[in-house]
mmCIF file of C-alpha atoms and ligand atoms in Angstrom:
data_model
loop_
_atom_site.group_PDB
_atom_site.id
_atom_site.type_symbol
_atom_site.label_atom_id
_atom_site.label_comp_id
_atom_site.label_asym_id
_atom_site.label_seq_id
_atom_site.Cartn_x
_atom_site.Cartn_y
_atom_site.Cartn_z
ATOM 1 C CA UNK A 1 0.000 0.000 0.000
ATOM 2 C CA UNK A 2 2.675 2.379 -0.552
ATOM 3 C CA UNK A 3 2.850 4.999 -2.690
ATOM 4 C CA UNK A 4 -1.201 5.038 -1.830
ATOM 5 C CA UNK A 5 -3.830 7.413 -3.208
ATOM 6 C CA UNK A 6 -5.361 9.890 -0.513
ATOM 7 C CA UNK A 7 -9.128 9.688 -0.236
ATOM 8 C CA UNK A 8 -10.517 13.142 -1.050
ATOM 9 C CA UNK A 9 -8.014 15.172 -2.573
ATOM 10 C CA UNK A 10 -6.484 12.441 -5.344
ATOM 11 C CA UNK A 11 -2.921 12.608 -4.098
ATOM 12 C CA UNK A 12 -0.400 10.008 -4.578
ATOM 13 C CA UNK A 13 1.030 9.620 -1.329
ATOM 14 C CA UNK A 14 4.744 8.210 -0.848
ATOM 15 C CA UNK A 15 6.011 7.289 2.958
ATOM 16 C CA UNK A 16 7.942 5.706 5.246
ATOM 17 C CA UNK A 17 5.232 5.584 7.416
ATOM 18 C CA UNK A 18 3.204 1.997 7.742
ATOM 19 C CA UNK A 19 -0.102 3.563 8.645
ATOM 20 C CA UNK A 20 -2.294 5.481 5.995
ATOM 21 C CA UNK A 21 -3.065 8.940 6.944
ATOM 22 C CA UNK A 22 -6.371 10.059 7.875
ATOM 23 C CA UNK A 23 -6.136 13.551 6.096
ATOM 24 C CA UNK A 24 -3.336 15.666 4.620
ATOM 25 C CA UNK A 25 -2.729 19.500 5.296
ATOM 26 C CA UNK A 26 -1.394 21.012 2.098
ATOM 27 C CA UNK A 27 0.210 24.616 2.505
ATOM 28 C CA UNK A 28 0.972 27.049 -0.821
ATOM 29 C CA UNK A 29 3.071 29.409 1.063
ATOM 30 C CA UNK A 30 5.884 28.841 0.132
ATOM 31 C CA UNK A 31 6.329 26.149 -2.523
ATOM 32 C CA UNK A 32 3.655 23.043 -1.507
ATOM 33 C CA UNK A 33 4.294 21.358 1.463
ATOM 34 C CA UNK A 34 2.293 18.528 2.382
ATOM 35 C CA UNK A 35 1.658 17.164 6.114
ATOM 36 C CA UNK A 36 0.265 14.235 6.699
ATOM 37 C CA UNK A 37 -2.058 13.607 9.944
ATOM 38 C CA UNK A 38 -2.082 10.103 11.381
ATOM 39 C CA UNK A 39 -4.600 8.756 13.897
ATOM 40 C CA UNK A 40 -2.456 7.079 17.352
ATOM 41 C CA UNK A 41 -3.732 3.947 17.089
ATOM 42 C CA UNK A 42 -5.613 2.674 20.644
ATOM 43 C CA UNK A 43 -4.729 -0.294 22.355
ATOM 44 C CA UNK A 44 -6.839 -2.615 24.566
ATOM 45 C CA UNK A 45 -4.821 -3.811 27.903
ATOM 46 C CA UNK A 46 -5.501 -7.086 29.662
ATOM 47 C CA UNK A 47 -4.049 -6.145 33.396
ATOM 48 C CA UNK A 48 -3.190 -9.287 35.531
ATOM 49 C CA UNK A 49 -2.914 -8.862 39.633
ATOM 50 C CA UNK A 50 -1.095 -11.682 41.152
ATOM 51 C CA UNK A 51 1.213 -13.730 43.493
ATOM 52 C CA UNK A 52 3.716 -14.476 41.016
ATOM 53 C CA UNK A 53 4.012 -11.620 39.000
ATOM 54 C CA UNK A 54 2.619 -8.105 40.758
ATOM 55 C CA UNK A 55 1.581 -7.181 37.645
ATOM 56 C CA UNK A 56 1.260 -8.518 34.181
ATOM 57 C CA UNK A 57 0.566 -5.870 31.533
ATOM 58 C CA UNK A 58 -0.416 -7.558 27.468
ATOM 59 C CA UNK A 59 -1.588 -4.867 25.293
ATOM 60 C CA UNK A 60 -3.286 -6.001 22.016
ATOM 61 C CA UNK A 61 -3.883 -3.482 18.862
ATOM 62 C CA UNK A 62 -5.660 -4.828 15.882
ATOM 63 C CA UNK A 63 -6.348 -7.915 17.703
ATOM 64 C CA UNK A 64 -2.660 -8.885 17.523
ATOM 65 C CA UNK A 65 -0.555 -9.068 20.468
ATOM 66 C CA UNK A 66 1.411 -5.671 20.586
ATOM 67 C CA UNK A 67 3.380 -5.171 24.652
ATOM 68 C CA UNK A 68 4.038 -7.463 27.065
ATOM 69 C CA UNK A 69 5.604 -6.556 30.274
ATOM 70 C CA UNK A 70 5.673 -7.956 34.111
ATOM 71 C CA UNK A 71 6.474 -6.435 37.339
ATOM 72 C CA UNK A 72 7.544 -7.111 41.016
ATOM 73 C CA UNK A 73 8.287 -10.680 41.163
ATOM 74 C CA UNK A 74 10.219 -11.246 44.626
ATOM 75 C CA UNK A 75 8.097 -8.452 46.132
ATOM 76 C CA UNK A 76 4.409 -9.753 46.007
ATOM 77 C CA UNK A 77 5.928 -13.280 46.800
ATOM 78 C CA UNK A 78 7.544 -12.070 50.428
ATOM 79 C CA UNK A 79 4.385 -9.371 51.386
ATOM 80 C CA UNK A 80 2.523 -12.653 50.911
ATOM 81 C CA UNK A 81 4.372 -15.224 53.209
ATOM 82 C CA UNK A 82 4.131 -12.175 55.947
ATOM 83 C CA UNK A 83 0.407 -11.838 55.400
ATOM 84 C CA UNK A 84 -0.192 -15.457 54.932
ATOM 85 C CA UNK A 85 1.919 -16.293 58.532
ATOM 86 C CA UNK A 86 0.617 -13.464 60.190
ATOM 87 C CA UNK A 87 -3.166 -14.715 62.436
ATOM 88 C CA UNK A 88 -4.979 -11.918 61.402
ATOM 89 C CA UNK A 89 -2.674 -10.337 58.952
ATOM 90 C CA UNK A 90 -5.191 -7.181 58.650
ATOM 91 C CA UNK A 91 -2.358 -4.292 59.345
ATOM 92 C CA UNK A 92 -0.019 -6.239 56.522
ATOM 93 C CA UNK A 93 -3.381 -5.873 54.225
ATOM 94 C CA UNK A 94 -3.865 -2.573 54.497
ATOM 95 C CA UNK A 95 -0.218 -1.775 54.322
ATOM 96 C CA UNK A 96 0.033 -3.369 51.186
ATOM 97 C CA UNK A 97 -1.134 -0.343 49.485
ATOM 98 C CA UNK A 98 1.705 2.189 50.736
ATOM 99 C CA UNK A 99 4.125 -0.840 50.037
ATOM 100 C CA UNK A 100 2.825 -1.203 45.998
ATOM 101 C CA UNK A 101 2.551 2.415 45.328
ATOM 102 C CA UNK A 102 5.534 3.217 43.876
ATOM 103 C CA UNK A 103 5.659 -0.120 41.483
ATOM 104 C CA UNK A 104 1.840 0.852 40.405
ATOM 105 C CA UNK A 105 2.566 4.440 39.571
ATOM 106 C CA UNK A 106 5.969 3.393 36.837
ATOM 107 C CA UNK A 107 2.800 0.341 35.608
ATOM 108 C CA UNK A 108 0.088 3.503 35.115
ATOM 109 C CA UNK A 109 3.125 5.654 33.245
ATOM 110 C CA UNK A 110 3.425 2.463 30.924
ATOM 111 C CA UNK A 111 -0.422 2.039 30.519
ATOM 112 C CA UNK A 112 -0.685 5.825 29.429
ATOM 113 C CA UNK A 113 2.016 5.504 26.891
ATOM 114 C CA UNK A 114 0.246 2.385 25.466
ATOM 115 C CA UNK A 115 -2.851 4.878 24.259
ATOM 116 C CA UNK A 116 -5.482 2.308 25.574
ATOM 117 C CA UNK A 117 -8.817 2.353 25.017
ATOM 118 C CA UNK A 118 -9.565 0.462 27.720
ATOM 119 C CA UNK A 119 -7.992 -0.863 30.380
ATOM 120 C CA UNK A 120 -8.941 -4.698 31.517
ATOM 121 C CA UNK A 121 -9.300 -5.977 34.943
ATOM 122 C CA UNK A 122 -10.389 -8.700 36.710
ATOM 123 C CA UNK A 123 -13.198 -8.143 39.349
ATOM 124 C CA UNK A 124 -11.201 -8.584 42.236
ATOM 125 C CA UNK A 125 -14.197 -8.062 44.595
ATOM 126 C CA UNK A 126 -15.802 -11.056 44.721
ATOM 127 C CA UNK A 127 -12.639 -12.717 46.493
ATOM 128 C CA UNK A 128 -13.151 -13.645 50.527
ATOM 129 C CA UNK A 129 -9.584 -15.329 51.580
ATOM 130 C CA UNK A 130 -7.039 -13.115 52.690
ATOM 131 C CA UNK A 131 -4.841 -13.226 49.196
ATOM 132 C CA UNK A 132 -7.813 -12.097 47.331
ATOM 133 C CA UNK A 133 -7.996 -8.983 49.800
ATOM 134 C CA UNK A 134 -4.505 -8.251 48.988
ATOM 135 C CA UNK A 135 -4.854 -8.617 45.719
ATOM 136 C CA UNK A 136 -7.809 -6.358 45.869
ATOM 137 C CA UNK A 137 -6.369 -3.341 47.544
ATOM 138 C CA UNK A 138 -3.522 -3.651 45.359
ATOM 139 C CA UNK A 139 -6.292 -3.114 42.683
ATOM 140 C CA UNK A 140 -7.863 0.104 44.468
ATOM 141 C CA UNK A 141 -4.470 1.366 44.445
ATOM 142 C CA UNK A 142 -3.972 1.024 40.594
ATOM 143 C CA UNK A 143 -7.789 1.685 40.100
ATOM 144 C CA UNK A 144 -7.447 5.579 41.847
ATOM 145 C CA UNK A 145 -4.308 5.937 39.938
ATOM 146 C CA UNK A 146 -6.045 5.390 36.445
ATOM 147 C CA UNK A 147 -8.843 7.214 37.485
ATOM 148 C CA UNK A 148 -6.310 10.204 38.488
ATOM 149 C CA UNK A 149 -5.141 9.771 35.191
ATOM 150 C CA UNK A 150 -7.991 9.918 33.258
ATOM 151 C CA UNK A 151 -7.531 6.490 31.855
ATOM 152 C CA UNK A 152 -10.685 4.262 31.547
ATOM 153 C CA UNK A 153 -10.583 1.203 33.225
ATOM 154 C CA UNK A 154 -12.876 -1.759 33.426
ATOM 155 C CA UNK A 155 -13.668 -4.342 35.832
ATOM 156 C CA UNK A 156 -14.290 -8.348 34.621
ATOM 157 C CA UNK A 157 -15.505 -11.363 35.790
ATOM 158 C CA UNK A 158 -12.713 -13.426 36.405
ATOM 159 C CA UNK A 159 -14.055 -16.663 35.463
ATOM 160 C CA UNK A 160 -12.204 -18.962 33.669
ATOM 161 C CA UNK A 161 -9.509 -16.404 32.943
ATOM 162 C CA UNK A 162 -6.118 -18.498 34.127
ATOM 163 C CA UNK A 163 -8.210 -21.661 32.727
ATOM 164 C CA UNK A 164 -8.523 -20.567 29.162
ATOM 165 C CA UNK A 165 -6.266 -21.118 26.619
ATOM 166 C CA UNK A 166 -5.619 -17.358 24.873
ATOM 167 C CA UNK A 167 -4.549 -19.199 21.623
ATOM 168 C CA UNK A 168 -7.645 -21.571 20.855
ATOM 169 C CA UNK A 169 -10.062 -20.660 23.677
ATOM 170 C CA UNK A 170 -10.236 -23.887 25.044
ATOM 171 C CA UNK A 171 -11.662 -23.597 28.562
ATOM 172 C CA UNK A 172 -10.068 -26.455 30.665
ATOM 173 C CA UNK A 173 -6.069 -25.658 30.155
ATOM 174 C CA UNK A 174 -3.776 -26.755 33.149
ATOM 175 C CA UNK A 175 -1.787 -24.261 35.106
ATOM 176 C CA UNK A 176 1.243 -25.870 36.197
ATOM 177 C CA UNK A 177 3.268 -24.056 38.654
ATOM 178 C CA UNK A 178 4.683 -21.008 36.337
ATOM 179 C CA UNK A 179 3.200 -22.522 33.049
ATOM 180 C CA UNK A 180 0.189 -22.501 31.345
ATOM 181 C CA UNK A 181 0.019 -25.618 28.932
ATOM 182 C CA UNK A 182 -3.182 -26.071 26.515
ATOM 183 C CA UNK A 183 -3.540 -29.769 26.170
ATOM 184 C CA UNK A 184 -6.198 -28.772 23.019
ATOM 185 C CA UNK A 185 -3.433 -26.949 21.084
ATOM 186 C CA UNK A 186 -0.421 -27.613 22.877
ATOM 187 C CA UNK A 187 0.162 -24.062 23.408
ATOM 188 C CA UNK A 188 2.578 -23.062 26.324
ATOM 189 C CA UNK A 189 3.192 -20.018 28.085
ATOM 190 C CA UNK A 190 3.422 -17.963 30.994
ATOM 191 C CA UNK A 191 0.579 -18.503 33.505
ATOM 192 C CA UNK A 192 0.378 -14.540 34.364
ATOM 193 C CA UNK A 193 0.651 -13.381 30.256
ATOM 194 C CA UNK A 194 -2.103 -16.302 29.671
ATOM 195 C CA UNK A 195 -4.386 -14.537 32.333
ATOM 196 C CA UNK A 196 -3.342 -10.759 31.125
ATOM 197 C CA UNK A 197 -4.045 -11.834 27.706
ATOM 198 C CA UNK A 198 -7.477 -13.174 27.944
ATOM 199 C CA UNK A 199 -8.506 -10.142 29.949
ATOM 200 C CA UNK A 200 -7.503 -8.011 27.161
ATOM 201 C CA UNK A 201 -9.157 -10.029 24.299
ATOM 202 C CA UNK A 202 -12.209 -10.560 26.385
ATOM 203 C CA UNK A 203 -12.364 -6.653 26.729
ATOM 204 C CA UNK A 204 -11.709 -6.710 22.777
ATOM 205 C CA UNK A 205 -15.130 -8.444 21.922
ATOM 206 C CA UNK A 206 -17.233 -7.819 24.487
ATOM 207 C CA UNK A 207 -16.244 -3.991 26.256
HETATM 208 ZN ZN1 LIG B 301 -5.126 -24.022 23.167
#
């Protein structure tokens, strides 16, 4: 598609650019000079809370996986033992949200450069045990920092998201340990990107 005729005005257009512009800007001061205006393409972002990884960022555009990036591995692991060992392990809870702060504002300056439409995540609420609270005010924390940001967020069910396979959409993959393995399609990969990615493709077809 390149050199490519511009709708409207019946240019031929020749660039290095990938993209085709939405409109040109032609100016006759001095000599023609053409710009070219391109749309920033929007992203959709599957956002993954968890033990293993803090946080598990996949970012699709055009329904193709596009950024993939994970956070805070050692950290979320030893805040967990405490609360886990700890009998009522309410103070570590709510502390978790000063202690994540820091990592969730450098994850929100990623998110905003990734343009995103929307930002998938799982519903968090619905989770009794003491992990799911953690997990859950590590989510408030990110959640006021979007909103602070302006960038629009969305809460899913989180059914079946580790289980399903994000490359054939089978529903009953195994999660073993640090793997996810499809036994429909073979397909292997990270349990946390797995998760991240089927939040972001179930925002794709249904947000
Ligand atoms: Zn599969």
């Amino acid at each position: 598609n390149n050199p490519y005729k511009l709708k409207g005005i019946d240019a031929i257009v020749k660039t290095d650019k990938s993209e085709i512009a939405n409109y040109a800007i032609i100016d006759f001061t001095d000599n023609i000079k053409v710009y070219l205006a391109y749309e920033k393409p929007k992203s959709i972002v599957g956002v993954d809370i968890g033990v293993r990884h803090l946080i598990t960022v996949v970012a699709i555009r055009n329904g193709k996986v596009w950024k993939t990036r994970f956070w805070g591995k050692e950290l979320i692991t030893d805040e967990m033992i405490k609360i886990l060992g700890e009998p009522q392990g309410v103070t570590e809870i709510r502390n978790i949200r000063a202690k994540v702060k820091k990592t969730i504002t450098e994850v929100v300056k990623f998110l905003e450069e990734l343009n995103p439409k929307v930002v998938a995540l799982e519903d968090l609420r619905i989770f009794e045990n003491k992990v799911g609270n953690t997990l859950r005010n590590i989510e408030i924390e990110l959640e006021q920092q979007l909103y602070n940001r302006g960038i629009k967020y969305k809460l899913l069910d989180p059914y079946n998201t580790s289980k399903v396979c994000s490359n054939c959409g089978f529903k009953k993959g195994e999660v073993l340990g640090p793997l996810f393995v499809c036994p429909a399609c073979g397909y292997k990969a990270d349990r946390d990107f797995n998760a991240a990615l089927n939040l972001a493709l179930k925002c794709y077809y249904t947000c």
